[in-house]
PDB file of C-alpha atoms in Angstrom:
ATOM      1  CA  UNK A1281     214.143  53.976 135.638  1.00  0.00           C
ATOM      2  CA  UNK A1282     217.659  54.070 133.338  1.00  0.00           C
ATOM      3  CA  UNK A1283     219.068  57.444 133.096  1.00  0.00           C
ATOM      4  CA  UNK A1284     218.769  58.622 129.578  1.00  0.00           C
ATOM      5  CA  UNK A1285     222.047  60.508 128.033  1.00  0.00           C
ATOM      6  CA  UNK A1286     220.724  62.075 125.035  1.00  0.00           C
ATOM      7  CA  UNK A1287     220.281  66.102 125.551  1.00  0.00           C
ATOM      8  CA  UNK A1288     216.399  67.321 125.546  1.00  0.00           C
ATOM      9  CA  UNK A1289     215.311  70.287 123.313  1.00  0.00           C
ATOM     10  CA  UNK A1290     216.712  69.829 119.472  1.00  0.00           C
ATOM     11  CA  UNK A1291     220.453  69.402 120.392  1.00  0.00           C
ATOM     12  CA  UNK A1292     221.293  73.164 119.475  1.00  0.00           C
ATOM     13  CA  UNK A1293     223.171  75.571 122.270  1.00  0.00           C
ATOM     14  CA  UNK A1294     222.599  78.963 122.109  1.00  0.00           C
ATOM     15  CA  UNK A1295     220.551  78.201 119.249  1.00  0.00           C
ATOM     16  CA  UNK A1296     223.639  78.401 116.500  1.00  0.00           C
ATOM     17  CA  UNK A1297     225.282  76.183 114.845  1.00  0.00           C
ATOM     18  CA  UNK A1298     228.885  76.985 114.709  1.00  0.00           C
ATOM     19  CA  UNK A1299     231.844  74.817 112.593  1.00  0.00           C
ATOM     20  CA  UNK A1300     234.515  73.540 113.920  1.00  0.00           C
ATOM     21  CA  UNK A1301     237.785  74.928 114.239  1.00  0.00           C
ATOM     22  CA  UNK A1302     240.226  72.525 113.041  1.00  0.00           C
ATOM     23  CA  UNK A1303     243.354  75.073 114.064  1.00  0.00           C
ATOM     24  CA  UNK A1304     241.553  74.870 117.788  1.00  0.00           C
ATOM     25  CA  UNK A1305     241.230  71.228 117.797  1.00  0.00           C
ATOM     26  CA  UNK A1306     244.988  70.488 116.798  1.00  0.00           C
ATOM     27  CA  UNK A1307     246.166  72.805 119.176  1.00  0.00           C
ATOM     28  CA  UNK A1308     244.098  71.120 121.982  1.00  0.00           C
ATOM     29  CA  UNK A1309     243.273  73.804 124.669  1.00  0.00           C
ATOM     30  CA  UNK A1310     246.208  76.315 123.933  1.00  0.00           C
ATOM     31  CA  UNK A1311     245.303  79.398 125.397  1.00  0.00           C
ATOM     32  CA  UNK A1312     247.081  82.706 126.555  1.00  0.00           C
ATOM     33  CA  UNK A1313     247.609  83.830 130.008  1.00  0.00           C
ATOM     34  CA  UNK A1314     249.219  87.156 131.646  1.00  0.00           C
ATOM     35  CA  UNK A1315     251.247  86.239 134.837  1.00  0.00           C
ATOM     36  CA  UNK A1316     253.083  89.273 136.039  1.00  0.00           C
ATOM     37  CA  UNK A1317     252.363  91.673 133.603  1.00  0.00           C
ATOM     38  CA  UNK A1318     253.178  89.371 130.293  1.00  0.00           C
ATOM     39  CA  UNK A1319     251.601  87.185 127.919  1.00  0.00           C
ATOM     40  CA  UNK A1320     252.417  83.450 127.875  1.00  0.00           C
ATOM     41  CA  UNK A1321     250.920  81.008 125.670  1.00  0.00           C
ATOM     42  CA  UNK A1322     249.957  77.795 127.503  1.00  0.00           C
ATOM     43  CA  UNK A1323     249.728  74.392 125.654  1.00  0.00           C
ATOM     44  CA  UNK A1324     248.453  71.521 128.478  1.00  0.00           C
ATOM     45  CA  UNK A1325     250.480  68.601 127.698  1.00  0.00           C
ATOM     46  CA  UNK A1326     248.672  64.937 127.956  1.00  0.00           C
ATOM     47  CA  UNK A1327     250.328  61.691 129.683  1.00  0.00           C
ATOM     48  CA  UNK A1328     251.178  60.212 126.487  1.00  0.00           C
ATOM     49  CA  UNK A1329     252.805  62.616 124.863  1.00  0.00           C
ATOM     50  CA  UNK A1330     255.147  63.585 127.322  1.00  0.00           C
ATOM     51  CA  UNK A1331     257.543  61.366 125.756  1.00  0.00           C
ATOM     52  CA  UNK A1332     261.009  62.931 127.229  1.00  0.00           C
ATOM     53  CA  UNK A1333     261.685  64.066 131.106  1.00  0.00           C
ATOM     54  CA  UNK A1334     262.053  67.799 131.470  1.00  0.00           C
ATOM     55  CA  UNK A1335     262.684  70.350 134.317  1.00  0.00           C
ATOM     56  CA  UNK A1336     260.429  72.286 135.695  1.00  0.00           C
ATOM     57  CA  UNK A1337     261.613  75.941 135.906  1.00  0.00           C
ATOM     58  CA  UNK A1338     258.988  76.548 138.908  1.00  0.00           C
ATOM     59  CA  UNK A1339     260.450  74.201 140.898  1.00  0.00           C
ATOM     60  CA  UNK A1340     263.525  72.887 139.718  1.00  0.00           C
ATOM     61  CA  UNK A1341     262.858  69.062 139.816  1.00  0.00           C
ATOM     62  CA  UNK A1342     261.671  66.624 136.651  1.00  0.00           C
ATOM     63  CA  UNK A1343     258.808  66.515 134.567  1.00  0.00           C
ATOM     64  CA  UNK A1344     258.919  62.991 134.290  1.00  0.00           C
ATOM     65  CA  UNK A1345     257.687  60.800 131.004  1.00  0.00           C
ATOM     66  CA  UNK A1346     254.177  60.121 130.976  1.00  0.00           C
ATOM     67  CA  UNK A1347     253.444  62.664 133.081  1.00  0.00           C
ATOM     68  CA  UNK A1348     250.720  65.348 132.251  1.00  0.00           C
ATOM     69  CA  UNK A1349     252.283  69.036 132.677  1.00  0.00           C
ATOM     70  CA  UNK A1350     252.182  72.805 130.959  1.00  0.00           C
ATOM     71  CA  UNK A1351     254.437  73.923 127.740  1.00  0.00           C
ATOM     72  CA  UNK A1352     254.704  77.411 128.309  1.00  0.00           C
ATOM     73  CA  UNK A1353     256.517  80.402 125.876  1.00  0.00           C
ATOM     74  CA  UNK A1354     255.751  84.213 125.648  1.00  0.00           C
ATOM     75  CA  UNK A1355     253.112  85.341 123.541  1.00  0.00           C
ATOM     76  CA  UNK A1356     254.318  88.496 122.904  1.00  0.00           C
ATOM     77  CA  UNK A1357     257.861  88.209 121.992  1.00  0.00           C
ATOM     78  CA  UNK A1358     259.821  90.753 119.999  1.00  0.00           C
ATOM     79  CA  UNK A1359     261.532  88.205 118.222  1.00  0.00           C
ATOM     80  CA  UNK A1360     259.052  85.987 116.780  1.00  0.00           C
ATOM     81  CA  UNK A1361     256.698  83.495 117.177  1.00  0.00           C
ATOM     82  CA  UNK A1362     259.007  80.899 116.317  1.00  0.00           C
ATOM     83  CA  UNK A1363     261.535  82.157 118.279  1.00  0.00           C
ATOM     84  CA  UNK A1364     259.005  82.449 121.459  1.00  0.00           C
ATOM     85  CA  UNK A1365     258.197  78.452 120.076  1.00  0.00           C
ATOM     86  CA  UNK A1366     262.088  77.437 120.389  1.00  0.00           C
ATOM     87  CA  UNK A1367     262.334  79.143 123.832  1.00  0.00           C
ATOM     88  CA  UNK A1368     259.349  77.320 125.635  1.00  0.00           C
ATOM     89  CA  UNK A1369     259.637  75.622 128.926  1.00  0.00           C
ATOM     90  CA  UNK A1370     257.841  72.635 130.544  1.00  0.00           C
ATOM     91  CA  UNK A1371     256.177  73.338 133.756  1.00  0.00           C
ATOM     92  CA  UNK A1372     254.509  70.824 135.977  1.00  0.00           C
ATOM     93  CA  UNK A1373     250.906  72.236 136.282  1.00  0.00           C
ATOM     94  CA  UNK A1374     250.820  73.320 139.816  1.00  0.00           C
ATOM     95  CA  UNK A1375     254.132  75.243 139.606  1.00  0.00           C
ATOM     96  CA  UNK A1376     252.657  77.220 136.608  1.00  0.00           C
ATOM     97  CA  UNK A1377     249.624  77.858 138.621  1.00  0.00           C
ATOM     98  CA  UNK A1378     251.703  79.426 141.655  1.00  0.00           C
ATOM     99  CA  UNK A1379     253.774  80.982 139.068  1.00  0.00           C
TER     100      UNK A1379
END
């Protein structure tokens, strides 16, 4: 018998509706993290928008083009968020993770 894809039971989780959050969906999965005691924002980076090489702070060789990897600034700096924007480094993914 084919496997059916539609969800059972009225198509509601946690029986709310909630409405998007277009600020979310622009900003992909941004999210903050705390590695040794400070806040970084973390913006995941997709294969085709890494349009220019970069290098990787964790480990000192390229982020290449086209390759998925991290953009990384503090969260919590004194100076701004724009400033914290202008500052923000390009991690491959694993070397953020040991990080």
């Amino acid at each position: 018998m084919p496997r059916s894809n539609r969800r059972r039971g009225g198509g509601k989780r946690d029986g709310e509706w909630e409405p998007l959050d277009i600020a979310r969906i622009r900003a992909g999965s941004r999210r903050t993290e705390t590695r040794r005691g400070v806040e970084w924002t973390v913006q995941p980076i997709r294969p085709e928008r890494a349009l220019k090489p970069y290098t990787c702070p964790g480990c000192g060789r390229e982020v290449g083009v086209g390759v998925a990897h991290v953009a990384v600034w503090r969260a919590d700096s004194i100076m701004g968020e724009d400033s914290a924007l202008a500052d923000r480094r390009h991690w491959h993914t694993p070397c953020w993770r040991t990080f």
